[in-house]
Short mmCIF file of C-alpha atoms and ligand atoms in Angstrom, two decimals:
data_model
loop_
_atom_site.label_atom_id
_atom_site.label_comp_id
_atom_site.label_asym_id
_atom_site.label_seq_id
_atom_site.Cartn_x
_atom_site.Cartn_y
_atom_site.Cartn_z
CA VAL A 480 14.52 4.40 131.16
CA GLU A 481 15.31 3.98 127.51
CA ASN A 482 17.90 5.16 125.04
CA VAL A 483 20.37 6.47 127.61
CA GLY A 484 23.23 8.35 126.04
CA ILE A 485 24.61 11.71 125.00
CA LEU A 486 21.99 14.45 124.70
CA ALA A 487 24.34 17.35 124.01
CA MET A 488 28.06 17.96 123.75
CA GLU A 489 30.51 20.84 123.73
CA LEU A 490 34.22 21.03 123.19
CA TYR A 491 36.96 23.49 124.08
CA PHE A 492 40.47 23.70 122.60
CA PRO A 493 43.07 26.45 123.16
CA SER A 494 43.14 29.57 120.98
CA GLN A 495 46.85 29.14 120.21
CA TYR A 496 48.69 26.43 118.34
CA VAL A 497 52.06 25.61 116.92
CA ASP A 498 52.32 24.32 113.36
CA GLN A 499 53.91 20.86 113.12
CA ASN A 500 55.84 21.87 109.96
CA ASP A 501 57.44 24.72 111.92
CA LEU A 502 58.09 22.41 114.87
CA GLU A 503 59.92 19.90 112.66
CA LYS A 504 62.32 22.63 111.54
CA PHE A 505 62.68 24.06 115.03
CA ASP A 506 63.41 20.62 116.55
CA GLY A 507 65.84 19.80 113.74
CA VAL A 508 64.15 16.50 112.88
CA SER A 509 63.74 15.34 109.27
CA ILE A 510 61.02 17.12 107.33
CA GLY A 511 57.86 15.05 107.43
CA LYS A 512 58.49 13.25 110.72
CA TYR A 513 55.64 14.92 112.62
CA THR A 514 53.35 15.77 109.69
CA ILE A 515 53.61 12.52 107.70
CA GLY A 516 55.25 10.14 110.20
CA LEU A 517 52.88 10.98 113.05
CA GLY A 518 50.10 12.41 110.84
CA GLN A 519 49.77 15.63 112.84
CA SER A 520 49.15 19.17 111.47
CA LYS A 521 48.85 21.49 114.45
CA MET A 522 49.22 21.28 118.20
CA GLY A 523 47.10 23.32 120.59
CA PHE A 524 48.69 24.47 123.85
CA CYS A 525 47.96 26.66 126.86
CA SER A 526 50.04 29.36 128.45
CA ASP A 527 50.19 29.65 132.25
CA ARG A 528 46.83 31.50 132.02
CA GLU A 529 44.98 28.21 131.83
CA ASP A 530 44.99 25.14 134.03
CA ILE A 531 42.81 22.04 134.30
CA ASN A 532 40.14 23.83 136.34
CA SER A 533 39.78 26.70 133.87
CA LEU A 534 39.74 24.34 130.89
CA CYS A 535 36.93 22.23 132.36
CA MET A 536 35.01 25.37 133.46
CA THR A 537 35.16 26.74 129.92
CA ALA A 538 33.80 23.55 128.36
CA LEU A 539 31.12 23.15 131.03
CA HIS A 540 29.94 26.76 130.79
CA ARG A 541 29.75 26.49 127.00
CA LEU A 542 27.58 23.35 127.29
CA ILE A 543 25.25 24.95 129.83
CA GLU A 544 24.93 28.20 127.93
CA LYS A 545 24.41 26.74 124.47
CA ASN A 546 21.82 24.25 125.67
CA ASN A 547 20.03 26.43 128.22
CA ILE A 548 20.53 23.78 130.89
CA ASN A 549 18.64 24.32 134.14
CA LEU A 550 21.29 23.61 136.79
CA HIS A 551 18.67 22.18 139.16
CA ASP A 552 18.02 19.52 136.51
CA ILE A 553 21.54 18.10 136.97
CA GLY A 554 21.94 15.32 139.55
CA ARG A 555 25.42 14.13 138.72
CA LEU A 556 28.62 15.82 137.59
CA GLU A 557 31.66 13.71 136.77
CA VAL A 558 35.15 14.74 135.73
CA GLY A 559 37.75 12.61 133.96
CA THR A 560 41.29 13.97 133.94
CA GLU A 561 44.92 13.04 134.41
CA THR A 562 46.06 16.63 134.88
CA ILE A 563 46.47 16.67 138.65
CA ILE A 564 47.18 19.97 140.39
CA ASP A 565 45.82 19.01 143.79
CA LYS A 566 46.17 15.66 145.51
CA SER A 567 42.93 16.11 147.44
CA LYS A 568 40.60 18.70 145.99
CA SER A 569 38.83 17.56 142.86
CA VAL A 570 38.28 19.56 139.67
CA LYS A 571 34.59 18.78 140.17
CA THR A 572 34.52 20.96 143.29
CA PHE A 573 35.75 23.94 141.25
CA LEU A 574 33.02 23.29 138.68
CA MET A 575 30.52 23.42 141.54
CA THR A 576 31.04 27.20 141.78
CA LEU A 577 28.70 27.50 138.80
CA PHE A 578 26.04 25.31 140.42
CA ALA A 579 26.39 26.51 144.02
CA LYS A 580 25.74 30.06 142.87
CA GLU A 581 22.26 28.89 141.88
CA GLY A 582 21.80 26.86 145.03
CA ALA A 583 22.16 23.60 143.09
CA THR A 584 24.40 21.56 145.40
CA ASP A 585 22.70 18.15 145.49
CA ILE A 586 25.03 16.75 142.83
CA GLU A 587 26.86 13.40 143.00
CA GLY A 588 30.08 12.49 141.23
CA ILE A 589 33.76 13.28 141.59
CA ASP A 590 36.99 13.04 139.55
CA THR A 591 38.20 9.83 137.94
CA THR A 592 41.80 9.26 136.92
CA ASN A 593 43.76 6.83 134.83
CA ALA A 594 45.68 8.47 132.00
CA CYS A 595 43.52 9.05 128.91
CA TYR A 596 40.84 6.63 130.16
CA GLY A 597 39.39 8.80 132.96
CA GLY A 598 36.88 10.50 130.64
CA THR A 599 35.46 7.18 129.53
CA ALA A 600 35.27 5.92 133.12
CA ALA A 601 33.42 9.11 134.10
CA LEU A 602 31.07 8.69 131.14
CA PHE A 603 30.30 5.08 132.10
CA ASN A 604 29.62 6.20 135.71
CA ALA A 605 27.11 8.73 134.42
CA ILE A 606 25.39 6.28 132.06
CA ASN A 607 25.29 3.63 134.80
CA TRP A 608 23.75 6.10 137.25
CA VAL A 609 20.93 7.01 134.86
CA GLU A 610 20.27 3.29 134.33
CA SER A 611 20.40 2.47 138.05
CA SER A 612 18.03 2.39 141.04
CA SER A 613 19.86 5.45 142.47
CA TRP A 614 18.65 7.60 139.60
CA ASP A 615 16.33 10.45 140.61
CA GLY A 616 15.19 11.53 137.16
CA ARG A 617 17.72 14.30 136.61
CA LYS A 618 20.46 14.44 134.00
CA ALA A 619 24.20 14.00 134.37
CA ILE A 620 27.11 16.00 132.98
CA VAL A 621 30.53 14.54 132.21
CA VAL A 622 33.53 16.79 131.71
CA ALA A 623 36.83 15.39 130.45
CA GLY A 624 39.84 17.65 130.11
CA ASP A 625 43.62 17.61 130.05
CA ILE A 626 46.74 19.58 129.29
CA ALA A 627 49.04 17.15 127.50
CA VAL A 628 52.62 18.36 127.63
CA TYR A 629 55.87 16.46 127.27
CA GLY A 630 59.45 17.46 128.01
CA LYS A 631 61.70 18.31 125.08
CA GLY A 632 62.24 15.26 122.86
CA PRO A 633 60.41 12.89 120.54
CA ALA A 634 57.15 12.89 122.53
CA ARG A 635 56.73 16.69 122.59
CA PRO A 636 54.97 16.91 119.18
CA THR A 637 52.31 14.51 120.50
CA GLY A 638 51.04 17.02 123.07
CA GLY A 639 47.78 18.95 122.99
CA ALA A 640 45.09 20.33 125.30
CA GLY A 641 41.33 20.56 125.51
CA ALA A 642 38.13 19.67 127.32
CA VAL A 643 34.79 18.17 126.40
CA ALA A 644 31.48 18.41 128.27
CA MET A 645 28.60 15.99 127.65
CA LEU A 646 25.01 16.02 128.84
CA ILE A 647 23.80 12.49 129.67
CA GLY A 648 20.25 11.25 130.01
CA PRO A 649 17.43 9.18 128.50
CA ASP A 650 15.90 9.63 125.02
CA ALA A 651 19.24 10.69 123.63
CA PRO A 652 20.22 10.95 119.97
CA LEU A 653 23.47 9.06 120.72
CA VAL A 654 22.54 5.85 122.52
CA PHE A 655 24.95 3.45 124.23
CA ASP A 656 24.61 -0.28 123.48
CA CYS A 657 23.97 -2.24 126.68
CA GLY A 658 25.90 -5.27 127.87
CA VAL A 659 28.61 -5.28 125.19
CA ARG A 660 31.31 -3.03 126.62
CA ALA A 661 34.58 -4.96 126.39
CA SER A 662 37.49 -3.99 128.60
CA TYR A 663 41.13 -4.93 128.90
CA MET A 664 42.96 -3.75 131.99
CA THR A 665 46.38 -4.72 133.25
CA HIS A 666 49.56 -3.29 134.73
CA ALA A 667 52.15 -1.62 132.51
CA TYR A 668 54.71 1.14 132.92
CA ASP A 669 54.23 2.57 129.42
CA PHE A 670 53.31 6.12 130.43
CA TYR A 671 52.96 7.34 133.99
CA LYS A 672 53.43 10.44 136.13
CA PRO A 673 55.21 9.46 139.35
CA ASP A 674 57.08 12.78 139.66
CA LEU A 675 54.57 15.03 141.38
CA ALA A 676 56.97 17.96 141.07
CA SER A 677 56.69 17.87 137.27
CA GLU A 678 53.90 18.30 134.77
CA PHE A 679 55.61 15.86 132.39
CA PRO A 680 55.04 12.10 132.23
CA PHE A 681 57.62 9.34 132.09
CA VAL A 682 56.99 7.67 128.76
CA ASP A 683 58.35 4.60 127.06
CA GLY A 684 57.15 5.44 123.54
CA LYS A 685 57.65 2.03 121.97
CA LEU A 686 56.12 0.16 124.90
CA SER A 687 53.12 2.55 124.87
CA ILE A 688 52.42 1.68 121.22
CA HIS A 689 52.78 -2.02 122.00
CA CYS A 690 50.38 -1.68 124.97
CA TYR A 691 47.88 0.36 122.94
CA LEU A 692 47.77 -2.17 120.10
CA SER A 693 47.58 -5.22 122.34
CA ALA A 694 44.76 -3.58 124.32
CA LEU A 695 43.02 -2.99 121.00
CA ASP A 696 43.39 -6.66 119.96
CA ASN A 697 41.94 -7.80 123.27
CA CYS A 698 39.06 -5.32 123.37
CA TYR A 699 38.08 -5.84 119.74
CA ASN A 700 37.90 -9.62 119.98
CA LEU A 701 35.94 -9.53 123.21
CA PHE A 702 33.63 -6.80 121.91
CA CYS A 703 32.82 -8.87 118.79
CA LYS A 704 32.14 -11.93 120.95
CA LYS A 705 29.74 -9.97 123.18
CA MET A 706 28.05 -8.35 120.18
CA ARG A 707 27.46 -11.72 118.52
CA LYS A 708 25.60 -12.85 121.64
CA ILE A 709 22.96 -10.17 121.06
CA ASP A 710 23.17 -10.14 117.26
CA SER A 711 24.37 -13.35 115.60
CA ASP A 712 24.81 -11.45 112.32
CA PHE A 713 27.35 -9.05 113.79
CA LYS A 714 30.36 -8.94 111.47
CA GLY A 715 32.80 -6.82 113.45
CA LEU A 716 34.19 -3.81 111.63
CA LEU A 717 31.93 -4.45 108.64
CA SER A 718 28.84 -4.04 110.85
CA LEU A 719 30.09 -0.70 112.14
CA ASP A 720 29.52 2.49 110.17
CA GLY A 721 32.27 4.29 112.02
CA MET A 722 35.26 3.15 114.07
CA LEU A 723 36.69 5.75 116.42
CA PHE A 724 39.86 5.57 118.51
CA HIS A 725 41.68 7.40 121.23
CA SER A 726 44.17 9.38 119.17
CA PRO A 727 47.66 10.08 120.58
CA TYR A 728 48.56 10.96 116.95
CA SER A 729 46.66 10.22 113.77
CA LYS A 730 49.10 7.71 112.32
CA LEU A 731 48.58 5.35 115.25
CA VAL A 732 44.84 5.49 114.60
CA GLN A 733 45.31 4.52 110.96
CA LYS A 734 47.55 1.65 112.08
CA SER A 735 44.87 0.66 114.59
CA LEU A 736 42.22 0.30 111.91
CA ALA A 737 44.67 -1.85 109.92
CA ARG A 738 45.22 -3.88 113.08
CA ILE A 739 41.47 -4.54 113.38
CA CYS A 740 41.49 -5.85 109.80
CA PHE A 741 44.45 -8.07 110.66
CA ASN A 742 42.39 -9.47 113.56
CA ASP A 743 39.47 -10.11 111.20
CA PHE A 744 41.86 -11.82 108.80
CA LEU A 745 43.28 -14.13 111.49
CA ASN A 746 39.74 -14.95 112.69
CA ALA A 747 38.38 -15.72 109.21
CA SER A 748 37.78 -19.28 108.04
CA GLU A 749 40.18 -20.58 105.39
CA GLU A 750 37.72 -20.15 102.52
CA ASP A 751 36.63 -16.68 103.69
CA CYS A 752 40.24 -15.67 103.99
CA GLU A 753 40.94 -16.13 100.28
CA LYS A 754 37.70 -14.43 99.27
CA LYS A 755 37.83 -11.48 101.60
CA PHE A 756 41.55 -10.95 101.95
CA PRO A 757 42.97 -11.74 98.50
CA GLY A 758 46.74 -11.86 98.26
CA LEU A 759 47.30 -11.83 102.01
CA SER A 760 47.55 -15.59 102.65
CA GLU A 761 51.29 -15.35 103.34
CA PHE A 762 50.36 -13.73 106.68
CA SER A 763 48.01 -16.47 107.85
CA ASN A 764 50.61 -17.99 110.20
CA ARG A 765 51.47 -14.74 111.91
CA LYS A 766 50.52 -14.35 115.57
CA LEU A 767 48.98 -11.25 117.17
CA LYS A 768 51.59 -11.15 119.92
CA GLU A 769 54.53 -11.28 117.53
CA THR A 770 53.42 -8.63 115.08
CA TYR A 771 53.17 -5.35 116.98
CA PHE A 772 56.16 -4.01 115.10
CA ASP A 773 56.02 -6.31 112.07
CA ARG A 774 56.55 -3.92 109.14
CA ASP A 775 55.27 -6.37 106.51
CA VAL A 776 52.01 -7.07 108.30
CA GLU A 777 51.53 -3.38 109.01
CA LYS A 778 52.16 -2.36 105.41
CA ALA A 779 49.95 -5.07 103.92
CA PHE A 780 47.00 -4.33 106.20
CA MET A 781 47.38 -0.56 105.93
CA ALA A 782 47.05 -1.01 102.16
CA TYR A 783 44.13 -3.45 102.58
CA SER A 784 42.25 -1.10 104.93
CA LYS A 785 42.86 2.14 103.06
CA GLU A 786 39.28 2.60 101.88
CA LEU A 787 37.77 1.32 105.12
CA PHE A 788 39.89 3.89 106.92
CA GLN A 789 38.70 6.70 104.65
CA GLU A 790 35.10 5.71 105.20
CA LYS A 791 34.91 4.71 108.85
CA THR A 792 37.73 6.48 110.67
CA GLU A 793 39.31 9.37 108.79
CA PRO A 794 36.29 11.71 109.41
CA SER A 795 36.94 11.33 113.16
CA LEU A 796 40.47 12.70 113.02
CA HIS A 797 39.89 16.37 112.21
CA ILE A 798 40.29 17.66 115.76
CA ALA A 799 43.01 15.16 116.70
CA ARG A 800 45.15 16.31 113.75
CA ASN A 801 44.61 19.99 114.46
CA VAL A 802 44.75 20.07 118.24
CA GLY A 803 46.85 17.03 119.13
CA ASN A 804 46.40 14.52 121.90
CA MET A 805 44.00 16.05 124.41
CA TYR A 806 44.29 12.87 126.54
CA THR A 807 40.87 12.18 128.19
CA PRO A 808 38.82 14.19 125.62
CA SER A 809 40.72 12.75 122.63
CA LEU A 810 38.20 10.01 121.80
CA TYR A 811 35.33 12.46 122.29
CA GLY A 812 37.00 14.97 119.98
CA GLY A 813 36.90 12.04 117.55
CA LEU A 814 33.17 11.68 118.09
CA VAL A 815 32.66 15.41 117.53
CA SER A 816 34.75 15.35 114.34
CA TYR A 817 32.81 12.37 113.03
CA LEU A 818 29.40 13.92 113.76
CA ILE A 819 30.13 17.27 112.11
CA SER A 820 31.40 15.56 108.97
CA LYS A 821 27.87 14.25 108.26
CA SER A 822 24.32 15.55 108.02
CA PRO A 823 21.64 14.20 110.41
CA ASP A 824 20.01 12.09 107.68
CA GLN A 825 23.38 10.47 106.94
CA LEU A 826 23.69 9.59 110.63
CA ILE A 827 20.22 8.31 111.61
CA GLY A 828 20.38 4.61 112.50
CA LYS A 829 24.16 4.36 112.18
CA LYS A 830 26.31 2.41 114.62
CA PHE A 831 29.90 3.09 115.56
CA GLY A 832 32.55 1.51 117.69
CA LEU A 833 34.75 3.49 120.07
CA PHE A 834 38.08 2.43 121.54
CA SER A 835 39.26 4.18 124.67
CA TYR A 836 42.81 3.67 125.92
CA GLY A 837 44.59 4.99 128.99
CA SER A 838 48.18 4.01 129.71
CA GLY A 839 49.04 2.09 132.78
CA LEU A 840 46.63 0.55 131.54
CA ALA A 841 42.86 0.66 131.16
CA SER A 842 40.96 0.23 127.90
CA THR A 843 37.42 -0.43 126.65
CA MET A 844 35.70 -0.86 123.31
CA TYR A 845 32.02 0.05 123.24
CA SER A 846 29.41 1.17 120.75
CA ILE A 847 27.00 4.01 120.16
CA ASN A 848 23.91 4.03 117.94
CA ILE A 849 22.39 7.09 116.42
CA CYS A 850 18.75 6.89 117.38
CA LYS A 851 16.39 5.92 114.54
CA ASP A 852 13.50 7.76 116.14
CA ILE A 853 12.78 10.81 114.00
CA SER A 854 11.58 12.71 117.06
CA VAL A 855 15.17 12.85 118.29
CA GLY A 856 16.25 14.01 114.83
CA SER A 857 15.91 17.59 115.93
CA LYS A 858 18.11 16.98 118.97
CA LEU A 859 20.73 15.52 116.66
CA ASP A 860 20.40 18.44 114.29
CA LYS A 861 20.89 20.90 117.13
CA LEU A 862 23.87 18.93 118.44
CA ILE A 863 25.61 18.91 115.05
CA LYS A 864 24.98 22.60 114.37
CA SER A 865 26.28 23.62 117.77
CA LEU A 866 29.41 21.50 117.32
CA GLN A 867 30.03 22.84 113.82
CA GLU A 868 30.02 26.33 115.25
CA THR A 869 32.50 25.31 117.95
CA VAL A 870 34.82 23.45 115.61
CA SER A 871 34.89 26.41 113.20
CA LEU A 872 36.95 28.15 115.93
CA LEU A 873 39.87 25.97 114.80
CA ASP A 874 40.38 28.45 111.96
CA LYS A 875 40.23 31.43 114.28
CA ARG A 876 43.21 30.35 116.34
CA GLU A 877 46.53 32.12 116.46
CA CYS A 878 49.61 30.39 115.07
CA VAL A 879 52.55 30.81 117.43
CA ASP A 880 56.12 30.16 116.35
CA PRO A 881 57.91 27.24 118.02
CA SER A 882 60.40 29.42 119.88
CA THR A 883 57.58 31.36 121.58
CA PHE A 884 55.82 28.05 122.26
CA SER A 885 59.01 26.69 123.79
CA GLU A 886 59.38 29.81 125.97
CA LEU A 887 55.79 29.51 127.17
CA MET A 888 56.47 25.87 128.03
CA GLU A 889 59.53 27.00 130.04
CA VAL A 890 57.37 29.46 131.98
CA ARG A 891 54.86 26.69 132.77
CA THR A 892 57.63 24.31 133.84
CA LYS A 893 59.48 26.86 135.95
CA ASN A 894 56.37 28.01 137.79
CA TYR A 895 54.60 24.68 138.17
CA HIS A 896 54.96 25.02 141.95
CA THR A 897 55.42 28.76 142.45
CA ALA A 898 53.16 30.44 145.02
CA PRO A 899 52.06 33.14 145.31
CA TYR A 900 51.89 33.44 141.52
CA GLU A 901 50.42 35.72 138.92
CA PRO A 902 50.35 34.22 135.44
CA SER A 903 51.96 36.22 132.64
CA GLY A 904 50.15 34.52 129.71
CA SER A 905 48.06 36.75 127.47
CA ILE A 906 44.36 37.19 128.23
CA ASP A 907 43.86 38.89 124.87
CA ALA A 908 44.86 35.69 123.09
CA LEU A 909 41.98 33.70 124.66
CA PHE A 910 38.64 33.10 122.94
CA PRO A 911 35.69 35.03 124.42
CA GLY A 912 34.03 32.98 127.16
CA THR A 913 37.28 31.33 128.25
CA TYR A 914 37.97 30.95 131.95
CA TYR A 915 41.49 31.88 133.01
CA LEU A 916 43.66 31.77 136.09
CA LEU A 917 43.82 35.14 137.78
CA LYS A 918 46.24 34.25 140.54
CA ILE A 919 47.47 31.69 143.04
CA ASP A 920 47.76 33.13 146.56
CA ASP A 921 50.30 32.26 149.27
CA GLN A 922 47.97 29.51 150.53
CA ARG A 923 47.98 28.13 146.96
CA ARG A 924 44.33 28.94 146.45
CA ARG A 925 43.44 29.59 142.82
CA THR A 926 41.02 32.21 141.56
CA TYR A 927 39.56 32.45 138.09
CA GLU A 928 37.75 34.84 135.86
CA ARG A 929 35.85 34.48 132.60
CA LYS A 930 36.71 36.50 129.53
N1 ACO B 2034 58.97 11.60 106.78
C1 ACO B 2034 57.96 10.73 106.98
N2 ACO B 2034 57.89 9.90 108.04
C2 ACO B 2034 58.90 9.95 108.93
C3 ACO B 2034 59.99 10.82 108.78
C4 ACO B 2034 60.01 11.67 107.64
N3 ACO B 2034 60.99 12.53 107.42
N4 ACO B 2034 60.83 10.63 109.82
C5 ACO B 2034 60.29 9.68 110.60
N5 ACO B 2034 59.13 9.26 110.06
C6 ACO B 2034 58.20 8.26 110.59
C7 ACO B 2034 58.87 7.05 111.19
O1 ACO B 2034 59.18 6.11 110.20
C8 ACO B 2034 57.79 6.58 112.14
O2 ACO B 2034 56.82 5.89 111.41
P1 ACO B 2034 56.33 4.44 111.90
O3 ACO B 2034 55.56 4.70 113.16
O4 ACO B 2034 55.46 3.98 110.81
O5 ACO B 2034 57.53 3.64 112.14
C9 ACO B 2034 57.14 7.87 112.63
O6 ACO B 2034 57.53 8.85 111.68
C10 ACO B 2034 57.61 8.31 113.99
O7 ACO B 2034 59.02 8.26 113.98
P2 ACO B 2034 59.81 7.48 115.13
O8 ACO B 2034 61.26 7.55 114.86
O9 ACO B 2034 59.19 6.15 115.37
O10 ACO B 2034 59.44 8.48 116.31
P3 ACO B 2034 59.99 8.51 117.77
O11 ACO B 2034 60.30 7.15 118.25
O12 ACO B 2034 61.05 9.53 117.82
O13 ACO B 2034 58.69 9.05 118.55
C11 ACO B 2034 56.63 8.33 119.60
C12 ACO B 2034 57.36 8.59 118.29
C13 ACO B 2034 57.24 7.10 120.29
C14 ACO B 2034 55.16 8.08 119.31
C15 ACO B 2034 56.78 9.57 120.53
O14 ACO B 2034 56.24 10.69 119.89
C16 ACO B 2034 56.12 9.39 121.86
O15 ACO B 2034 56.72 8.82 122.78
N6 ACO B 2034 54.88 9.93 122.05
C17 ACO B 2034 54.14 9.84 123.32
C18 ACO B 2034 53.59 8.45 123.60
C19 ACO B 2034 52.36 8.09 122.78
O16 ACO B 2034 51.67 8.96 122.27
N7 ACO B 2034 52.03 6.78 122.74
C20 ACO B 2034 50.81 6.32 122.10
C21 ACO B 2034 49.88 5.51 122.98
S1 ACO B 2034 49.89 5.98 124.65
C22 ACO B 2034 49.15 7.54 124.84
O17 ACO B 2034 48.09 7.77 124.43
C23 ACO B 2034 49.94 8.60 125.53
#
């Protein structure tokens, strides 16, 4: 099989959001902290009407419907999520209701979990399956979804919610490079959810930034090394047309691009250094490990990378800024944002790097090529048009004031374990086609309906 990758994609984000300007005032923090300091505009959230099953169902159904997918043509369905509402039963089994109805039950795959990385792990499983001897010729679907909520405090404005669904198979317009995926995995307590009675994580904000950036350093250097083995001309960031990141908040992504440039700077030969990084020689003795919170390095390389950021990364942040951290779908929201910012002829033959990070921690940098083959041009065209339509829903959302948002969060928190339970969240507020939770019965079984 050739050109295995993403054939089609759909995204779902909640119909309600809170404005970060309003949230700054409501939280009593200094004006600009969330909007400029974190680089966030709006944060999507769900009432108790939605849970991880409904979110993933909505994205999946949208993908199937918009692409007329024959359910018997799907041989694998994978879910990536860190929103756990059942310690045994997977989200995938709920998604099977759609398939089982049609008698399509011969479908491999199950849920994968590690913070924001689960979606990427699920995606790799699907790609690997299509490329393997187990493959039976059918396509795979990957769904990644999460509800990202934090307790009151500095992390709360970095929440969000959403789900992405991707159709995987050969002859795709978005093709994965083979043999160059570069991972960095280790143990860290930067963000984790050991309290099964609560929806909220334990988070050490500063440590999580440190872990994210050190994972990036490791993945980027290894990725470049592996790339140079297959292409001796590979020049790192300069050989990539786009550089996309998992986005907890947009400012961290901008700092990450600067960090990549700092890596390039440290790796450059002495003569290249002067030529390519004029005026930065004072930083040549700095070490990666000692500079995670070095203000001078950060400032200098943010300034150096400003245009590179505008060109290669900024177009990928539209959804992240306006929905927030969706956790597992975050990076794929970045891919969607990037794709809809261009026309197919601007994309043909382009290559971009993607950095996936999940606390705890698991991370990988990998790359996608937009197929040069004109025959897939129409697939790409269809993909972009469909996503543009979906993303235009951002403007059709309802802005909710922070006090109502806070009350809805209270309801979620209070009833996280209530059974039997009937949600009180508005059905009217949901977009047409959204799945929602109807009730939880006394045996804690959940039933859903579609609007
Ligand atoms: N105007 C402009 N900028 C401001 C203002 C203002 N009025 N006030 C503060 N800022 C800036 C700060 O200088 C800071 O910028 P810097 O990052 O360049 O230093 C930024 O806004 C944030 O302010 P802090 O005081 O650093 O914020 P705080 O420590 O309160 O919280 C944090 C930020 C740690 C990111 C918190 O939101 C958090 O814990 N989030 C969840 C964890 C997270 O997302 N980690 C990222 C990787 S792991 C993952 O994906 C979950």
